[in-house]
GROMACS .gro file of C-alpha atoms in nm:
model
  216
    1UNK     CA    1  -5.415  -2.192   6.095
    2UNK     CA    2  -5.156  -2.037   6.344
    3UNK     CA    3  -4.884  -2.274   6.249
    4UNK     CA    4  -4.911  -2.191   5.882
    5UNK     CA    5  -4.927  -1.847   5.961
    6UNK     CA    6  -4.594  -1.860   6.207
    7UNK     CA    7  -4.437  -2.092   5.884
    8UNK     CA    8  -4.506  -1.805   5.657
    9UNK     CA    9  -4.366  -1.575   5.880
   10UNK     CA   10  -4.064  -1.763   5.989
   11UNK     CA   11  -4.052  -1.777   5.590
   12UNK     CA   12  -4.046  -1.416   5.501
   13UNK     CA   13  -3.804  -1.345   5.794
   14UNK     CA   14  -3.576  -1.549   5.691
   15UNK     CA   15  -3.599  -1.413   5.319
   16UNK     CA   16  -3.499  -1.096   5.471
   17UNK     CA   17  -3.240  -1.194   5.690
   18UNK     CA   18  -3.094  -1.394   5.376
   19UNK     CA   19  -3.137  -1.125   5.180
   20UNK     CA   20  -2.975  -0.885   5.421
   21UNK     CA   21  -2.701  -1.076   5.508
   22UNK     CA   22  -2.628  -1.153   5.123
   23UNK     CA   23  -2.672  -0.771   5.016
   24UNK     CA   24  -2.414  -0.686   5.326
   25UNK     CA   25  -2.120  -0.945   5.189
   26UNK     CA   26  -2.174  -0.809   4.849
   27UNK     CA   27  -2.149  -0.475   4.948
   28UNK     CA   28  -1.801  -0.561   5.126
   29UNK     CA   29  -1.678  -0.768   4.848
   30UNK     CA   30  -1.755  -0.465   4.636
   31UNK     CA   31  -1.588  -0.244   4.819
   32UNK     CA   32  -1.279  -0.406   4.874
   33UNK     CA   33  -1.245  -0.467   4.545
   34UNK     CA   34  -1.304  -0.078   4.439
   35UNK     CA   35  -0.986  -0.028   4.691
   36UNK     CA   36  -0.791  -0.283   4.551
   37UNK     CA   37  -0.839  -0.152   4.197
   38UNK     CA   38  -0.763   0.223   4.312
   39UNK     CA   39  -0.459   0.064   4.478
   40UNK     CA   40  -0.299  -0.130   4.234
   41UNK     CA   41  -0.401   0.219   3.958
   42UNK     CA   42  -0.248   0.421   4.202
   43UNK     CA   43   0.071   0.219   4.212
   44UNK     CA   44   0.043   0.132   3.795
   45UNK     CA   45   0.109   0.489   3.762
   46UNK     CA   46   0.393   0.554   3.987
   47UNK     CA   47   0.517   0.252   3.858
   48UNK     CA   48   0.605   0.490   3.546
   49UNK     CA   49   0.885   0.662   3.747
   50UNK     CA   50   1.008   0.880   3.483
   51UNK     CA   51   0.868   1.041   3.192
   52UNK     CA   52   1.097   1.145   2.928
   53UNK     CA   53   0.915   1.464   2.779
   54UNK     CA   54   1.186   1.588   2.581
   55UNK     CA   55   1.540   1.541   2.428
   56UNK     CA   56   1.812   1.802   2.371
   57UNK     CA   57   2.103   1.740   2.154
   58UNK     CA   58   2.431   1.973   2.261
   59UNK     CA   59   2.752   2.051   2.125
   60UNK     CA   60   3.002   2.270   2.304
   61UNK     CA   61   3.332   2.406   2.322
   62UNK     CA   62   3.516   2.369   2.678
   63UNK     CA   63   3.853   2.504   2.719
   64UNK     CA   64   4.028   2.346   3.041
   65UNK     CA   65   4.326   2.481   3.236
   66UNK     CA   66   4.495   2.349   3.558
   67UNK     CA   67   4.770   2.536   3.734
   68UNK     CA   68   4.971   2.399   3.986
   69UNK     CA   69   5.242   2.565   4.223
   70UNK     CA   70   5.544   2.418   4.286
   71UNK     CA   71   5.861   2.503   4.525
   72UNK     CA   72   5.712   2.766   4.780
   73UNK     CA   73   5.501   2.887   4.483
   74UNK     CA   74   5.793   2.967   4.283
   75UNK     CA   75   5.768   2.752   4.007
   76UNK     CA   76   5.412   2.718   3.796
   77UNK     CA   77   5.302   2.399   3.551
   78UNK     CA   78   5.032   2.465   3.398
   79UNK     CA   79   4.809   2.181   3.201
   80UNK     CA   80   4.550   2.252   2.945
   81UNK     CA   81   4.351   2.086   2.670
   82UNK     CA   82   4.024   2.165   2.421
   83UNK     CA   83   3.748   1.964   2.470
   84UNK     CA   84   3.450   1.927   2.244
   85UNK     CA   85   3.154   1.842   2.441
   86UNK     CA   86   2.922   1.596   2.308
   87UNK     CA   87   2.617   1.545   2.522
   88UNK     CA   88   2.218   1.429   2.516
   89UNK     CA   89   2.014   1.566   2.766
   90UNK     CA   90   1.684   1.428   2.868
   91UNK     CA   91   1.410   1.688   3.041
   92UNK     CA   92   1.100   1.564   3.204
   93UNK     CA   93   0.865   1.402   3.488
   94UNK     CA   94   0.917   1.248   3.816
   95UNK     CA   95   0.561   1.053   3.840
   96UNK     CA   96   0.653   0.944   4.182
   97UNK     CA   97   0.595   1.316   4.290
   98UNK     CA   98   0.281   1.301   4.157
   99UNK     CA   99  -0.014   1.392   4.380
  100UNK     CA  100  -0.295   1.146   4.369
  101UNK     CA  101  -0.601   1.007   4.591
  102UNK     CA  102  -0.860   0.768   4.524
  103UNK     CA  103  -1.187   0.846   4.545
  104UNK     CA  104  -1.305   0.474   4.517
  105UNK     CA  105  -1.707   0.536   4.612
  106UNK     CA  106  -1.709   0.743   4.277
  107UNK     CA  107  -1.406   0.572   4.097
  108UNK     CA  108  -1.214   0.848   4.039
  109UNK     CA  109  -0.846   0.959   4.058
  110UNK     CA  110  -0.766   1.297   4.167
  111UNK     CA  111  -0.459   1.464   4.068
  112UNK     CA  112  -0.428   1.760   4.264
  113UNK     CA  113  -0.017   1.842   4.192
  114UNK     CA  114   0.159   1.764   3.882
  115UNK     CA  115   0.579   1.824   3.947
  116UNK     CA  116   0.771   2.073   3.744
  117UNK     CA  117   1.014   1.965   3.464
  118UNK     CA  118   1.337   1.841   3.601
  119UNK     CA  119   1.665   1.718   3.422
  120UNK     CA  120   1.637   1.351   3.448
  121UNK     CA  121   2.021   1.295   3.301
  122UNK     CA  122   2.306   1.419   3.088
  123UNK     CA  123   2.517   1.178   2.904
  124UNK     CA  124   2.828   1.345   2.787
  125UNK     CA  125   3.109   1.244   2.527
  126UNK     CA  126   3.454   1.426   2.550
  127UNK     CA  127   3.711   1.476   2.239
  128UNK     CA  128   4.023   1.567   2.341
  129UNK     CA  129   4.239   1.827   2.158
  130UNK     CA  130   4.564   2.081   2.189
  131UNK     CA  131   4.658   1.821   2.530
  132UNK     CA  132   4.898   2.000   2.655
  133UNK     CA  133   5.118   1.838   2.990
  134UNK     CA  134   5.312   2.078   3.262
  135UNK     CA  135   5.637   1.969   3.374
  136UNK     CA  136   5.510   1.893   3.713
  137UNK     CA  137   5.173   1.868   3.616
  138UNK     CA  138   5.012   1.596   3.380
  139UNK     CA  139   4.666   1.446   3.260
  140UNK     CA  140   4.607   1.165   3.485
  141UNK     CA  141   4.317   0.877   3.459
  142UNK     CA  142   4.123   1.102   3.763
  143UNK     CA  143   4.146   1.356   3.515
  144UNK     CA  144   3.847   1.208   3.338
  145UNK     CA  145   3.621   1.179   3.609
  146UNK     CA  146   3.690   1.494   3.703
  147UNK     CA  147   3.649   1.662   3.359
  148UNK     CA  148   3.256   1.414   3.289
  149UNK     CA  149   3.172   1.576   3.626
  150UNK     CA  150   3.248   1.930   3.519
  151UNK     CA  151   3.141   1.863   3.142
  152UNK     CA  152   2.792   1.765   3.307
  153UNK     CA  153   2.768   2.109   3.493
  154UNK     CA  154   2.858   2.309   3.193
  155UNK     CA  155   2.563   2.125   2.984
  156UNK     CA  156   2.374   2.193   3.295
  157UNK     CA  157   2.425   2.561   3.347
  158UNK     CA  158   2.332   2.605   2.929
  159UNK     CA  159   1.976   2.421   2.985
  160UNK     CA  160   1.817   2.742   3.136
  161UNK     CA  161   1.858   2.909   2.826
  162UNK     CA  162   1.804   2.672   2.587
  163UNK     CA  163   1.425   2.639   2.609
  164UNK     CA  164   1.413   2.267   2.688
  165UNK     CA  165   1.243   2.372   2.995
  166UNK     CA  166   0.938   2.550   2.902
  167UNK     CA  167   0.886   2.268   2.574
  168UNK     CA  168   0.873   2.024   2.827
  169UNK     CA  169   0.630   2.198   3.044
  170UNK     CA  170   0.413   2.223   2.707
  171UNK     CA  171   0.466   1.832   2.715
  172UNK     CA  172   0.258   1.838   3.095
  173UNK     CA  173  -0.057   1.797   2.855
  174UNK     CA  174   0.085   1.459   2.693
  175UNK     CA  175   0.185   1.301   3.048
  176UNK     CA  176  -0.179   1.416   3.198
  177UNK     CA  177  -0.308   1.245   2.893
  178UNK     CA  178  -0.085   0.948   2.901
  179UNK     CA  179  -0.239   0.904   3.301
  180UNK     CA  180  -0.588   0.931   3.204
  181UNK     CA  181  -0.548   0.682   2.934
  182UNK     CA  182  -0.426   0.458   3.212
  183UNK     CA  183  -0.693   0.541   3.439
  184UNK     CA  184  -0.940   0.477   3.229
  185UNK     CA  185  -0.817   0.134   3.114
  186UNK     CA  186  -1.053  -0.047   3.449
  187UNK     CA  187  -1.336   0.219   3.425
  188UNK     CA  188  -1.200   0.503   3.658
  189UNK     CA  189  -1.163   0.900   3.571
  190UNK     CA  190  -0.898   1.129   3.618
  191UNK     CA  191  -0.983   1.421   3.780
  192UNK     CA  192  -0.738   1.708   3.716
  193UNK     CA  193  -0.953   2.004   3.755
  194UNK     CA  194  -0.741   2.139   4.105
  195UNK     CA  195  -0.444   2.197   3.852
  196UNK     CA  196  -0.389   2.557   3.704
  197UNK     CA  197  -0.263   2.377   3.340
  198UNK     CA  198  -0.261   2.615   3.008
  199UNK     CA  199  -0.440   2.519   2.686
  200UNK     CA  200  -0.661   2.243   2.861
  201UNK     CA  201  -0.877   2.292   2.573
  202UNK     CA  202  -0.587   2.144   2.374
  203UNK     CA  203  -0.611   1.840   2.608
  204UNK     CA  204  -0.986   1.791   2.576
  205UNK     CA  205  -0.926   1.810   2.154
  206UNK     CA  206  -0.636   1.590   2.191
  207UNK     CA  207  -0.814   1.311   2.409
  208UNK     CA  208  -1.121   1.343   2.150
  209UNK     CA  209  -0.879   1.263   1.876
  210UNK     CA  210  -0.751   0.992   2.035
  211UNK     CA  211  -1.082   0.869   2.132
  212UNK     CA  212  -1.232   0.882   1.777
  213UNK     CA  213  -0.898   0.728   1.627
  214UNK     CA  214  -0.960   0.420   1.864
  215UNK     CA  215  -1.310   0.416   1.793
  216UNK     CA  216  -1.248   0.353   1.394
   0.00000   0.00000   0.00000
């Protein structure tokens, strides 16, 4: 009777130590995969880089004018020419300044900084008119890099003031929106709430519109 009972014992022991042992690796293997998943999210969305929120189309007028001084400042040549300025400029999002931590026991992402709009690049096209060459002082093939550098700063300096900036900051909503949907693409949720962002109400209706389109 004692060595049936000691069998059933050793028995149930062992079911528990089984069990225990078994519950612990799964555990693990759970866990390291949670932070494998909020690693590889994490670096899906940085991956991004850039985010193009808006485009603005410029034309502009740029009058050039080079004076140089020749024989102890006695003698002046002076070149000039008109330039149209043709240029694209692209305003948005650096996603590698992004903010974000994993929470991975409750699979969540939390944004807790979003980066202001930036100038991500100018592309300018110059048309040359009125050239005019000084005696001692001619257009040269520097000349051009010089003038794309300082056609690039006069697009730059008219941004300010031509609203591109605070459009794109209306874009934020998009980007958040664009991250969520990539969150949410293994299961995890964004959490955004630590950001001061206008109109989130617009975000929620957005996000439901996009929800229900998907869902038809």
């Amino acid at each position: 009777m004692d060595n049936i009972f000691d069998t059933l014992l050793g028995l149930i022991l062992g079911a528990i130590a089984t069990y225990w042992v078994y519950n612990f690796f799964r555990k693990k293997r759970s866990k390291e995969l949670t932070e494998v998943q909020s690693h590889v999210l994490l670096e899906k969305i940085k991956s991004v880089c850039k985010l193009i929120a808006v485009e603005g189309d410029f034309a502009e007028i740029y009058r050039y004018e080079n004076t140089k001084e020749r024989f102890l400042s006695l003698v002046t040549s002076k070149k000039k020419a008109l330039i149209v300025i043709n240029a694209k400029a692209q305003i948005g999002y650096d996603l590698k300044k992004l903010i974000l931590n994993a929470d991975t026991e409750n699979k969540r992402i939390i944004l807790s900084s979003f980066p202001e709009p930036e100038i991500l690049s100018i592309e300018p096209e110059l048309d040359f008119y009125d050239i005019k060459n000084g005696m001692f002082n001619a257009f040269t093939p520097d000349d051009l890099t010089v003038l794309n550098q300082e056609a690039k700063q006069h697009i730059r300096d008219k941004i300010p003031e031509s609203g591109l900036m605070e459009t794109a900051k209306n874009e934020a909503l998009e980007a958040i929106l664009l991250i969520e949907t990539i969150v949410e693409t293994i299961g995890w949720r964004l959490d955004y709430s630590a950001l001061r962002i206008e109109a989130k109400d617009q975000l929620i209706q957005r996000k439901n519109k996009l929800t229900r389109f998907l869902e038809k």
